[in-house]
């Protein structure tokens, strides 16, 4: 019988799952985390079983990761999202040595070796600056969906957002709106603000080799371009970038 | 397994709180101190009890923030909060406070504290290097001695000083020996217990009583070593913790590390090994000898502070550590800035995994800290 492992990544905003058969990823699933990490974990597992046509008994290992990993009662192993993102990105492309991950409540830079193992990492401190949550709050202030920020900002002159703190930055955005600044300029300024925060983290850790951008925020095309310009490096990204933690969990669980 | 003697160490806390009250009621002199730069020898030579003051709990911070800014190091806020809420018996029963200008935050906080108790401020030089700074610090010792003589109307003789030095040297030797028990692989005492035992050193109203318990603890650990008993196995990564001070109520980082499978084998900070590494010389003028020992304490308030990096390296080698964690209390500029240099130094000199943690005394970031600590330990097993 074929061995199958599953990785479940419970993030602060979205939860993801991936199944791995030792060769490739055979199924992916994603749901909003909502209020119960435990329930969403179970739902994701059910969805994976349905998509692959497997029975629960055929899954030989389940790895829980993400901030909600502690809330999953049915996992065989819990591994931090830092190790999982490193391993997941490495699975997608063996040349990757640096992973930038920006999720809902944290952002991190991870350095990996030629086996996909984590060598070093840095995470933002306990404030929300430079995270998906920051963009979410700001998008609300602009009354646009967070997914629209990138397109809205493109081509505009970026407004300067100087506050790092989410609460203060929100007041700053409200003032800018009051002054009649274009929404597009404000959106551009917000993306710049996130990029600056990541640039500082990256500078501290040092960016080596191929860079990969994962996490929900990596979907912002303009932010990727701003970061590429700042870091003077090409940044890889893929359709699966939000699933990287779950993929890494599945791969690590397979062994 | 936890040595039985550790329960005696735990009991010391309550016993010392009573002992300080009794000492005071008998009319004894009590000098309260905050910092490892405070020369306990001088207070002892004046015939006073020298005690540490509280500053490691989150509880009194709310009260302190009525006066002090929120964005200040929790150690300073906690120390001041304990003082104004009368919740630290050692502060309450102290005749006077010995303060020091280790950082801008403490120095300015002491201006407010001086409104509650008599306070003598020792000015620290900015650097431990060179004759000029040593002479300045020797002069500070002379001024503190004169202050004590005037305050208590006593004379501090050379013999008083030498006796105090001998007692403090013996205390440092004993606590150093205790710390060194964890050179054993696997370690014999948990990092949390080591932290609590070392931190409690300053609260020993009766130093001999405290020393006797630590000697018993060492004996028990030696027996454990002989029998091959340890709370750890070879699989637990051995971690050195450096950075800002920790005590009961602010031990969350060490607890988190050990709950996540690490064995914290060395505490380089000023509530751990740093102040007990060296002793005061007995073959020269006592005040000069005391000044020479204390000025060399490698705290981040000194510039440059290369001696700290070397002490970290020495401990990392002696204790065969697998990783180094650097703790900085939020808004502690000197330790947060120095962390970058330390990271570079460790990368160049030792190639050991390094993690910096910046936090406060609250539990609000435990989840995020756990992720960091677990990920850090995961880099060591693979």
Coordinates of C-alpha atoms in Angstrom, one line a residue:
Chain A
X1 CA 0.0 0.0 0.0
X2 CA 1.2 3.5 -0.9
X3 CA 2.2 5.7 2.0
X4 CA 0.4 9.1 2.2
X5 CA 1.2 12.0 4.6
X6 CA -0.9 15.1 5.2
X7 CA 0.2 18.5 6.4
X8 CA -2.3 20.9 8.0
X9 CA -1.4 24.5 8.4
X10 CA -3.7 26.5 10.7
X11 CA -2.9 30.1 10.0
X12 CA -4.5 33.2 11.7
X13 CA -6.6 33.9 8.6
X14 CA -6.6 30.9 6.3
X15 CA -6.0 27.2 7.0
X16 CA -4.4 25.0 4.4
X17 CA -3.9 21.2 3.9
X18 CA -1.7 19.2 1.5
X19 CA -1.3 15.5 0.9
X20 CA 2.0 13.9 -0.3
X21 CA 2.6 10.4 -1.6
X22 CA 6.4 10.5 -1.5
X23 CA 6.7 11.7 -5.1
X24 CA 4.4 14.6 -5.4
X25 CA 1.6 16.6 -3.8
X26 CA -1.6 14.9 -4.7
X27 CA -4.2 17.2 -3.1
X28 CA -4.5 20.7 -1.7
X29 CA -7.3 22.3 0.3
X30 CA -7.9 25.7 1.9
X31 CA -10.5 27.2 4.2
X32 CA -10.9 30.4 6.3
X33 CA -9.8 29.6 9.8
X34 CA -12.8 31.1 11.5
X35 CA -13.2 30.7 15.2
X36 CA -12.3 27.0 15.7
X37 CA -8.9 25.8 14.5
X38 CA -9.9 22.4 15.6
X39 CA -13.0 22.2 13.5
X40 CA -11.4 23.7 10.4
X41 CA -8.6 21.2 10.8
X42 CA -11.0 18.3 10.8
X43 CA -12.9 19.8 7.8
X44 CA -9.6 20.1 5.8
X45 CA -8.7 16.5 6.6
X46 CA -12.1 15.4 5.4
X47 CA -11.8 17.4 2.2
X48 CA -8.4 15.9 1.5
X49 CA -9.8 12.4 2.0
X50 CA -12.7 13.2 -0.3
X51 CA -10.4 14.7 -3.0
X52 CA -8.0 11.7 -2.9
X53 CA -10.6 9.0 -2.4
X54 CA -8.5 7.7 0.5
X55 CA -9.7 6.3 3.9
X56 CA -8.5 7.8 7.1
X57 CA -6.5 4.6 7.8
X58 CA -4.5 5.1 4.6
X59 CA -2.9 8.3 5.9
X60 CA 0.2 7.2 7.8
X61 CA 1.2 10.6 9.2
X62 CA -0.5 13.9 9.9
X63 CA 1.6 17.0 10.7
X64 CA 0.1 20.1 12.3
X65 CA 1.7 23.5 11.8
X66 CA 0.8 27.2 11.9
X67 CA -0.2 29.0 15.1
X68 CA -3.2 26.7 15.5
X69 CA -1.0 23.5 15.5
X70 CA -1.5 23.1 19.3
X71 CA -5.3 22.9 18.8
X72 CA -5.3 19.9 16.5
X73 CA -6.0 16.7 18.6
X74 CA -5.5 14.2 15.7
X75 CA -2.1 15.1 14.5
X76 CA 0.9 12.7 14.9
X77 CA 3.4 15.5 15.1
X78 CA 3.5 19.3 15.5
X79 CA 6.2 21.2 13.6
X80 CA 6.5 25.0 13.6
X81 CA 5.5 26.9 10.4
X82 CA 9.2 28.0 10.1
X83 CA 10.5 24.5 9.5
X84 CA 7.5 23.7 7.3
X85 CA 7.8 26.8 5.1
X86 CA 11.5 26.1 4.6
X87 CA 10.9 22.5 3.7
X88 CA 7.8 23.3 1.6
X89 CA 9.6 26.0 -0.5
X90 CA 12.5 23.6 -1.0
X91 CA 10.1 20.9 -2.3
X92 CA 8.8 23.4 -4.9
X93 CA 12.3 24.4 -6.1
X94 CA 15.5 22.9 -4.8
X95 CA 17.5 26.1 -5.6
X96 CA 15.7 28.1 -3.0
X97 CA 17.8 29.2 0.0
X98 CA 15.7 32.1 1.4
X99 CA 12.0 32.1 2.1
X100 CA 10.1 35.3 2.8
X101 CA 6.8 34.4 4.3
X102 CA 4.1 37.0 5.1
X103 CA 1.0 35.6 6.7
X104 CA -1.9 37.0 8.6
X105 CA -0.2 37.7 11.9
X106 CA 3.5 37.4 11.3
X107 CA 6.2 37.8 8.7
X108 CA 9.4 35.9 8.6
X109 CA 12.6 35.4 6.7
X110 CA 13.9 31.8 6.7
X111 CA 17.4 30.7 5.5
X112 CA 17.6 27.1 4.4
X113 CA 20.4 24.8 3.4
X114 CA 20.8 22.4 0.4
X115 CA 18.6 19.9 2.2
X116 CA 15.8 22.3 2.9
X117 CA 16.6 22.4 6.6
X118 CA 16.3 25.7 8.4
X119 CA 19.7 27.3 9.2
X120 CA 18.4 30.6 10.7
X121 CA 15.3 32.8 10.7
X122 CA 13.9 36.1 11.9
X123 CA 10.3 37.0 12.7
X124 CA 8.6 40.3 13.2
X125 CA 8.1 41.3 16.9
X126 CA 4.7 41.1 18.5
X127 CA 3.4 44.1 16.7
X128 CA 1.4 43.7 13.4
X129 CA 3.5 46.0 11.2
X130 CA 4.5 44.2 8.0
X131 CA 1.9 41.5 8.2
X132 CA -1.3 40.5 6.3
X133 CA -3.3 41.8 9.3
X134 CA -1.8 45.3 8.8
X135 CA -2.9 45.3 5.1
X136 CA -6.3 44.0 6.1
X137 CA -7.0 46.7 8.6
X138 CA -5.7 49.4 6.1
X139 CA -7.8 48.0 3.3
X140 CA -10.9 48.3 5.6
X141 CA -10.0 51.9 6.2
X142 CA -9.8 52.4 2.4
X143 CA -13.1 50.5 2.0
X144 CA -11.6 48.1 -0.5
X145 CA -10.9 44.4 -0.4
X146 CA -7.4 43.5 0.6
X147 CA -7.0 41.5 -2.6
X148 CA -7.6 44.7 -4.6
X149 CA -4.7 46.8 -3.0
X150 CA -2.1 45.7 -5.5
X151 CA -4.2 46.6 -8.7
X152 CA -5.4 49.8 -7.0
X153 CA -1.9 51.0 -6.2
X154 CA -0.3 50.2 -9.6
X155 CA 0.9 53.2 -11.5
X156 CA 0.2 55.7 -8.7
X157 CA 2.6 58.0 -6.9
X158 CA 3.0 56.3 -3.5
X159 CA 1.9 58.3 -0.4
X160 CA 4.3 58.2 2.5
X161 CA 3.0 56.2 5.5
X162 CA 5.5 56.7 8.3
X163 CA 3.8 55.0 11.2
X164 CA 4.9 51.4 11.8
X165 CA 2.2 50.7 14.3
X166 CA -1.0 49.4 12.8
X167 CA -3.2 51.6 15.0
X168 CA -1.3 54.8 14.3
X169 CA -1.0 53.9 10.6
X170 CA -4.8 53.6 10.4
X171 CA -5.2 57.1 11.8
X172 CA -2.6 58.3 9.3
X173 CA -4.6 56.6 6.4
X174 CA -7.8 58.3 7.7
X175 CA -6.0 61.7 7.7
X176 CA -4.7 61.1 4.2
X177 CA -8.2 60.3 3.0
X178 CA -9.4 63.5 4.7
X179 CA -6.7 65.5 2.9
X180 CA -8.1 64.1 -0.4
X181 CA -5.1 61.9 -1.2
X182 CA -6.0 59.3 -3.9
X183 CA -6.9 55.8 -2.6
X184 CA -4.4 54.4 -5.1
X185 CA -1.5 56.5 -3.7
X186 CA -2.4 55.4 -0.2
X187 CA -2.6 51.7 -1.2
X188 CA 0.8 52.1 -2.8
X189 CA 2.2 53.7 0.3
X190 CA 0.8 50.8 2.4
X191 CA 2.5 48.2 0.2
X192 CA 5.8 50.2 0.5
X193 CA 5.4 50.2 4.2
X194 CA 5.2 46.4 4.4
X195 CA 8.1 46.1 2.0
X196 CA 10.3 48.4 4.1
X197 CA 9.6 46.3 7.2
X198 CA 10.5 43.1 5.3
X199 CA 13.6 44.8 3.8
X200 CA 14.8 45.6 7.3
X201 CA 14.3 42.0 8.5
X202 CA 16.1 40.7 5.4
X203 CA 19.0 43.0 5.9
X204 CA 19.5 41.7 9.4
X205 CA 19.4 38.1 8.5
X206 CA 21.1 38.5 5.1
X207 CA 19.5 37.2 1.9
X208 CA 21.3 34.4 0.1
X209 CA 20.7 32.3 -3.0
X210 CA 17.3 32.0 -4.7
X211 CA 14.5 33.8 -2.8
X212 CA 10.9 32.5 -2.6
X213 CA 7.9 34.5 -1.4
X214 CA 5.1 32.6 0.4
X215 CA 2.1 33.2 2.5
X216 CA -1.2 34.9 1.7
X217 CA 0.3 38.4 1.2
X218 CA 2.6 37.0 -1.5
X219 CA -0.4 37.1 -3.8
X220 CA 0.1 40.9 -4.1
X221 CA 1.9 41.3 -7.5
X222 CA 3.0 44.9 -6.9
X223 CA 4.4 44.1 -3.4
X224 CA 6.5 41.3 -5.0
X225 CA 7.8 43.8 -7.5
X226 CA 8.6 46.4 -4.8
X227 CA 10.5 43.8 -2.8
X228 CA 12.4 42.6 -5.9
X229 CA 13.5 46.2 -6.5
X230 CA 14.5 46.7 -2.9
X231 CA 16.4 43.5 -2.5
X232 CA 17.8 43.7 -6.0
X233 CA 17.0 40.0 -6.5
X234 CA 14.5 38.0 -8.5
X235 CA 11.8 36.6 -6.2
X236 CA 10.1 33.3 -7.0
X237 CA 6.5 32.8 -6.3
X238 CA 3.9 30.3 -7.4
X239 CA 0.2 29.5 -7.5
X240 CA 0.8 27.3 -4.5
X241 CA 2.6 29.9 -2.4
X242 CA -0.2 30.0 0.2
X243 CA 0.1 26.2 0.7
X244 CA 3.8 26.1 1.3
X245 CA 3.5 25.5 5.0
X246 CA 1.0 22.7 4.5
X247 CA 3.2 21.2 1.8
X248 CA 6.3 21.4 4.0
X249 CA 4.3 19.7 6.8
X250 CA 3.3 16.8 4.5
X251 CA 6.8 16.3 3.2
X252 CA 8.3 16.4 6.7
X253 CA 5.7 14.0 7.9
X254 CA 6.3 11.5 5.2
X255 CA 9.7 10.3 6.5
Chain B
X1 CA 14.1 14.7 38.6
X2 CA 14.3 17.6 40.9
X3 CA 16.8 17.5 43.8
X4 CA 15.1 17.5 47.2
X5 CA 17.2 20.4 48.3
X6 CA 15.5 22.6 45.7
X7 CA 12.4 22.7 48.0
X8 CA 14.7 24.3 50.7
X9 CA 15.8 26.9 48.0
X10 CA 12.1 27.6 47.4
X11 CA 11.4 28.0 51.1
X12 CA 14.2 30.5 51.3
X13 CA 12.0 33.0 49.7
X14 CA 9.5 33.0 52.4
X15 CA 12.1 32.7 55.1
X16 CA 14.1 35.7 53.9
X17 CA 11.0 37.9 53.8
X18 CA 10.5 37.0 57.5
X19 CA 14.2 37.3 58.3
X20 CA 14.4 40.8 56.9
X21 CA 11.5 41.9 59.1
X22 CA 13.1 40.3 62.2
X23 CA 16.5 41.9 61.4
X24 CA 14.9 45.3 61.1
X25 CA 13.0 44.8 64.4
X26 CA 16.3 44.0 66.1
X27 CA 17.5 47.3 64.9
X28 CA 19.9 46.0 62.3
X29 CA 21.0 48.1 59.3
X30 CA 19.7 47.2 55.9
X31 CA 20.9 48.4 52.5
X32 CA 18.8 47.6 49.4
X33 CA 20.4 47.2 46.0
X34 CA 19.3 46.6 42.4
X35 CA 22.3 45.9 40.3
X36 CA 25.3 43.6 40.1
X37 CA 27.5 46.7 39.9
X38 CA 26.5 47.5 43.6
X39 CA 29.4 46.6 45.8
X40 CA 27.7 44.5 48.6
X41 CA 31.1 44.4 50.3
X42 CA 30.9 48.0 51.4
X43 CA 27.4 47.6 52.9
X44 CA 28.5 44.4 54.7
X45 CA 31.7 46.2 56.0
X46 CA 29.4 48.9 57.5
X47 CA 27.7 46.1 59.5
X48 CA 24.6 46.2 57.4
X49 CA 22.6 43.5 55.7
X50 CA 22.9 43.8 51.9
X51 CA 19.8 42.7 50.1
X52 CA 18.6 42.6 46.5
X53 CA 15.3 44.4 45.8
X54 CA 12.3 43.1 43.8
X55 CA 11.9 43.9 40.1
X56 CA 11.1 40.7 38.2
X57 CA 7.4 40.5 38.4
X58 CA 4.7 41.9 36.1
X59 CA 2.3 42.6 38.9
X60 CA 3.3 46.1 40.0
X61 CA 3.9 47.4 36.5
X62 CA 0.4 48.8 36.1
X63 CA 0.9 51.0 39.1
X64 CA 4.3 52.1 38.0
X65 CA 2.9 53.2 34.6
X66 CA 1.0 56.0 36.4
X67 CA 4.4 57.7 36.7
X68 CA 6.7 56.0 34.2
X69 CA 6.1 55.8 30.5
X70 CA 4.7 52.6 29.1
X71 CA 7.4 52.2 26.6
X72 CA 10.1 51.5 29.1
X73 CA 12.0 48.4 30.2
X74 CA 9.8 46.2 32.4
X75 CA 12.6 45.7 34.9
X76 CA 12.6 49.5 35.6
X77 CA 8.8 49.7 35.8
X78 CA 8.6 46.6 38.0
X79 CA 11.3 47.9 40.4
X80 CA 9.6 51.2 40.8
X81 CA 6.1 49.6 41.0
X82 CA 7.2 47.3 43.9
X83 CA 8.7 50.3 45.7
X84 CA 5.6 52.5 45.5
X85 CA 3.1 49.7 46.3
X86 CA 5.0 48.5 49.4
X87 CA 4.9 44.9 48.0
X88 CA 8.6 44.2 48.3
X89 CA 9.6 43.5 51.9
X90 CA 13.3 44.1 51.1
X91 CA 12.5 47.6 49.9
X92 CA 10.2 48.3 52.7
X93 CA 12.7 47.4 55.4
X94 CA 15.7 49.0 53.7
X95 CA 17.2 52.1 55.4
X96 CA 18.6 53.3 52.1
X97 CA 18.8 52.3 48.5
X98 CA 22.1 52.0 46.6
X99 CA 21.3 53.0 43.0
X100 CA 23.6 53.2 40.0
X101 CA 23.6 54.9 36.6
X102 CA 23.7 51.8 34.5
X103 CA 21.2 53.1 31.9
X104 CA 19.2 56.2 31.2
X105 CA 15.9 54.6 32.2
X106 CA 17.1 53.5 35.6
X107 CA 19.0 56.7 36.3
X108 CA 15.9 58.8 35.7
X109 CA 13.6 56.4 37.5
X110 CA 15.8 56.8 40.6
X111 CA 15.0 60.5 40.6
X112 CA 11.4 59.5 41.4
X113 CA 12.4 56.7 43.8
X114 CA 14.6 59.1 45.8
X115 CA 11.4 60.8 46.8
X116 CA 10.4 57.7 48.8
X117 CA 13.6 56.6 50.4
X118 CA 17.1 57.8 51.1
X119 CA 19.1 56.9 48.0
X120 CA 22.7 57.0 47.1
X121 CA 23.6 57.0 43.5
X122 CA 26.8 55.6 42.2
X123 CA 28.0 56.9 38.9
X124 CA 29.3 54.3 36.6
X125 CA 31.9 55.1 34.0
X126 CA 30.7 54.5 30.4
X127 CA 33.7 52.2 29.8
X128 CA 35.6 49.7 31.8
X129 CA 38.8 50.4 29.9
X130 CA 41.8 52.5 31.1
X131 CA 43.1 54.2 34.2
X132 CA 40.8 57.2 33.9
X133 CA 37.7 55.1 34.3
X134 CA 39.1 53.0 37.0
X135 CA 40.2 56.0 39.0
X136 CA 36.7 57.5 38.6
X137 CA 35.1 54.3 39.8
X138 CA 37.6 54.0 42.8
X139 CA 36.5 57.5 43.7
X140 CA 32.8 56.4 43.6
X141 CA 33.7 53.6 46.0
X142 CA 35.3 56.1 48.4
X143 CA 32.2 58.3 48.2
X144 CA 29.9 55.4 48.9
X145 CA 32.0 54.4 51.8
X146 CA 31.9 58.0 53.2
X147 CA 28.2 58.1 52.6
X148 CA 27.7 54.9 54.6
X149 CA 30.0 56.1 57.4
X150 CA 28.0 59.3 57.7
X151 CA 24.6 57.7 57.3
X152 CA 25.2 55.0 59.9
X153 CA 27.7 56.9 62.0
X154 CA 30.2 54.1 61.8
X155 CA 33.8 53.7 60.7
X156 CA 34.5 51.2 58.0
X157 CA 38.0 49.8 58.6
X158 CA 40.3 48.0 56.2
X159 CA 39.7 44.9 58.3
X160 CA 35.9 45.2 58.0
X161 CA 36.3 45.5 54.2
X162 CA 38.7 42.5 54.0
X163 CA 36.2 40.4 56.0
X164 CA 33.4 41.4 53.7
X165 CA 35.5 40.6 50.7
X166 CA 36.3 37.2 52.0
X167 CA 32.6 36.4 52.7
X168 CA 31.5 37.7 49.2
X169 CA 34.3 35.7 47.5
X170 CA 33.2 32.6 49.3
X171 CA 29.6 33.3 48.3
X172 CA 30.6 33.8 44.7
X173 CA 32.8 30.6 44.7
X174 CA 29.9 28.5 46.0
X175 CA 27.3 29.8 43.5
X176 CA 29.9 29.4 40.7
X177 CA 30.4 25.8 41.7
X178 CA 26.6 25.3 41.6
X179 CA 26.4 26.8 38.1
X180 CA 29.3 24.6 37.0
X181 CA 27.4 21.5 38.0
X182 CA 25.5 21.9 34.7
X183 CA 28.7 21.4 32.8
X184 CA 27.8 17.8 33.2
X185 CA 26.4 16.2 30.1
X186 CA 23.4 15.8 30.5
X187 CA 22.9 18.7 32.9
X188 CA 22.0 17.9 36.6
X189 CA 19.7 20.8 37.4
X190 CA 17.0 22.3 35.2
X191 CA 17.6 25.7 33.9
X192 CA 14.6 27.1 35.7
X193 CA 15.8 25.8 39.0
X194 CA 19.3 27.1 38.3
X195 CA 17.9 30.5 37.5
X196 CA 15.8 30.5 40.7
X197 CA 18.7 29.4 42.9
X198 CA 21.1 32.0 41.4
X199 CA 18.6 34.8 41.4
X200 CA 17.7 34.2 45.1
X201 CA 21.4 34.7 46.1
X202 CA 20.8 38.5 46.6
X203 CA 17.9 38.0 49.0
X204 CA 19.8 36.0 51.6
X205 CA 19.5 38.1 54.6
X206 CA 21.6 35.6 56.5
X207 CA 24.3 34.8 53.9
X208 CA 25.7 31.8 55.9
X209 CA 22.2 30.2 56.0
X210 CA 21.8 30.6 52.2
X211 CA 25.3 29.3 51.5
X212 CA 24.6 26.2 53.6
X213 CA 21.6 25.3 51.5
X214 CA 23.5 25.8 48.3
X215 CA 26.3 23.6 49.6
X216 CA 23.7 20.9 50.3
X217 CA 22.3 21.3 46.8
X218 CA 25.8 20.9 45.3
X219 CA 26.3 17.8 47.4
X220 CA 23.0 16.3 46.2
X221 CA 23.8 17.1 42.6
X222 CA 27.2 15.4 43.0
X223 CA 25.4 12.3 44.3
X224 CA 23.1 12.5 41.3
X225 CA 26.1 12.8 39.0
X226 CA 27.8 9.7 40.6
X227 CA 24.6 7.7 40.2
X228 CA 24.1 9.0 36.6
X229 CA 20.8 10.6 37.4
X230 CA 19.7 13.6 35.4
X231 CA 16.4 15.2 34.4
X232 CA 17.7 15.3 30.8
X233 CA 19.0 12.9 28.2
X234 CA 21.6 13.4 25.4
X235 CA 18.7 14.4 23.1
X236 CA 17.9 17.6 24.9
X237 CA 19.6 20.5 23.1
X238 CA 21.9 22.3 25.5
X239 CA 21.2 26.1 25.5
X240 CA 23.1 29.1 26.8
X241 CA 20.9 32.1 27.7
X242 CA 22.5 35.5 27.7
X243 CA 21.2 39.1 27.9
X244 CA 19.1 40.9 30.4
X245 CA 18.4 39.7 34.0
X246 CA 15.7 37.2 34.9
X247 CA 14.1 36.1 38.2
X248 CA 10.9 34.7 39.6
X249 CA 8.1 36.2 37.5
X250 CA 10.2 36.9 34.5
X251 CA 11.6 33.4 33.9
X252 CA 9.2 32.7 31.0
X253 CA 11.9 32.4 28.3
X254 CA 13.8 29.7 30.2
X255 CA 10.6 27.9 31.0
X256 CA 9.4 28.0 27.4
X257 CA 12.8 26.7 26.2
X258 CA 12.7 23.8 28.7
X259 CA 9.0 23.0 28.0
X260 CA 9.9 22.8 24.4
X261 CA 12.6 20.2 25.1
X262 CA 15.8 22.2 25.7
X263 CA 18.1 22.0 28.6
X264 CA 19.2 25.5 29.6
X265 CA 22.7 24.7 30.9
X266 CA 24.2 28.2 31.3
X267 CA 22.9 31.6 32.3
X268 CA 25.5 34.2 31.3
X269 CA 23.4 37.2 32.5
X270 CA 23.7 39.3 35.6
X271 CA 21.3 37.2 37.6
X272 CA 23.3 34.2 36.7
X273 CA 27.0 33.6 36.1
X274 CA 28.3 37.0 35.1
X275 CA 28.8 38.5 38.6
X276 CA 30.3 35.3 40.1
X277 CA 32.9 34.6 37.4
X278 CA 35.6 36.6 39.2
X279 CA 36.5 37.6 42.8
X280 CA 37.9 40.6 44.6
X281 CA 41.7 40.4 45.2
X282 CA 42.8 40.4 48.8
X283 CA 46.4 41.5 48.3
X284 CA 45.8 45.2 47.7
X285 CA 43.9 48.2 48.9
X286 CA 40.4 46.9 49.4
X287 CA 38.5 49.7 47.8
X288 CA 40.8 49.6 44.7
X289 CA 40.4 45.8 44.6
X290 CA 36.6 46.1 44.8
X291 CA 36.5 48.7 42.1
X292 CA 38.7 46.6 39.8
X293 CA 36.4 43.6 40.1
X294 CA 33.1 45.4 39.6
X295 CA 34.2 47.7 36.7
X296 CA 35.1 44.5 34.7
X297 CA 31.5 43.2 34.8
X298 CA 30.6 42.8 31.1
X299 CA 27.2 44.6 31.0
X300 CA 25.9 46.1 27.8
X301 CA 25.9 49.5 29.5
X302 CA 29.7 49.6 29.0
X303 CA 31.2 50.5 25.7
X304 CA 32.9 48.7 24.2
X305 CA 31.6 45.5 25.8
X306 CA 33.7 42.8 24.1
X307 CA 34.3 41.0 27.3
X308 CA 30.7 39.8 27.2
X309 CA 31.2 38.2 23.9
X310 CA 34.2 36.4 25.2
X311 CA 32.4 35.3 28.3
X312 CA 29.6 33.9 26.1
X313 CA 32.2 32.1 24.0
X314 CA 34.0 30.7 27.0
X315 CA 30.7 29.4 28.6
X316 CA 29.5 28.0 25.2
X317 CA 32.7 26.0 25.0
X318 CA 32.9 24.9 28.7
X319 CA 29.2 23.9 28.8
X320 CA 29.2 22.3 25.3
X321 CA 26.2 24.2 24.2
X322 CA 24.2 23.5 21.0
X323 CA 22.7 27.0 20.7
X324 CA 22.6 30.5 22.2
X325 CA 19.6 32.6 23.0
X326 CA 19.9 36.3 23.7
X327 CA 17.2 37.9 25.7
X328 CA 16.5 41.6 25.8
X329 CA 13.7 43.3 27.7
X330 CA 11.6 45.5 25.5
X331 CA 13.0 49.1 25.3
X332 CA 16.4 48.0 26.7
X333 CA 18.5 49.9 24.0
X334 CA 21.9 48.6 25.1
X335 CA 21.0 44.9 24.9
X336 CA 18.9 45.2 21.8
X337 CA 21.6 47.0 19.9
X338 CA 24.4 44.8 21.2
X339 CA 22.4 41.7 20.0
X340 CA 23.4 42.5 16.4
X341 CA 27.1 42.5 17.2
X342 CA 26.7 39.3 19.3
X343 CA 24.9 37.6 16.4
X344 CA 27.9 38.4 14.1
X345 CA 30.4 37.4 16.7
X346 CA 28.8 34.0 17.2
X347 CA 28.5 33.4 13.5
X348 CA 32.2 34.2 13.0
X349 CA 33.6 32.6 16.1
X350 CA 31.4 29.6 16.9
X351 CA 28.9 28.9 14.1
X352 CA 26.3 28.1 16.7
X353 CA 22.5 28.7 16.1
X354 CA 21.5 32.0 17.6
X355 CA 18.1 33.4 18.5
X356 CA 17.3 36.8 19.8
X357 CA 14.2 37.4 21.8
X358 CA 12.8 40.8 22.7
X359 CA 9.9 40.7 25.1
X360 CA 8.5 42.0 28.4
X361 CA 7.2 40.4 31.6
X362 CA 3.6 39.8 30.3
X363 CA 2.3 36.5 28.9
X364 CA 0.7 38.3 25.9
X365 CA 3.3 37.0 23.4
X366 CA 3.7 33.4 24.6
X367 CA 2.2 31.9 21.4
X368 CA 4.6 33.8 19.2
X369 CA 7.6 33.1 21.5
X370 CA 6.7 29.4 21.5
X371 CA 6.9 29.3 17.7
X372 CA 10.2 31.0 17.7
X373 CA 11.7 28.8 20.4
X374 CA 10.4 25.6 18.9
X375 CA 11.6 26.5 15.4
X376 CA 15.0 27.3 16.9
X377 CA 15.2 23.9 18.6
X378 CA 14.0 22.2 15.4
X379 CA 17.1 23.5 13.6
X380 CA 19.2 21.5 16.1
X381 CA 17.6 18.1 15.8
X382 CA 17.5 17.8 12.0

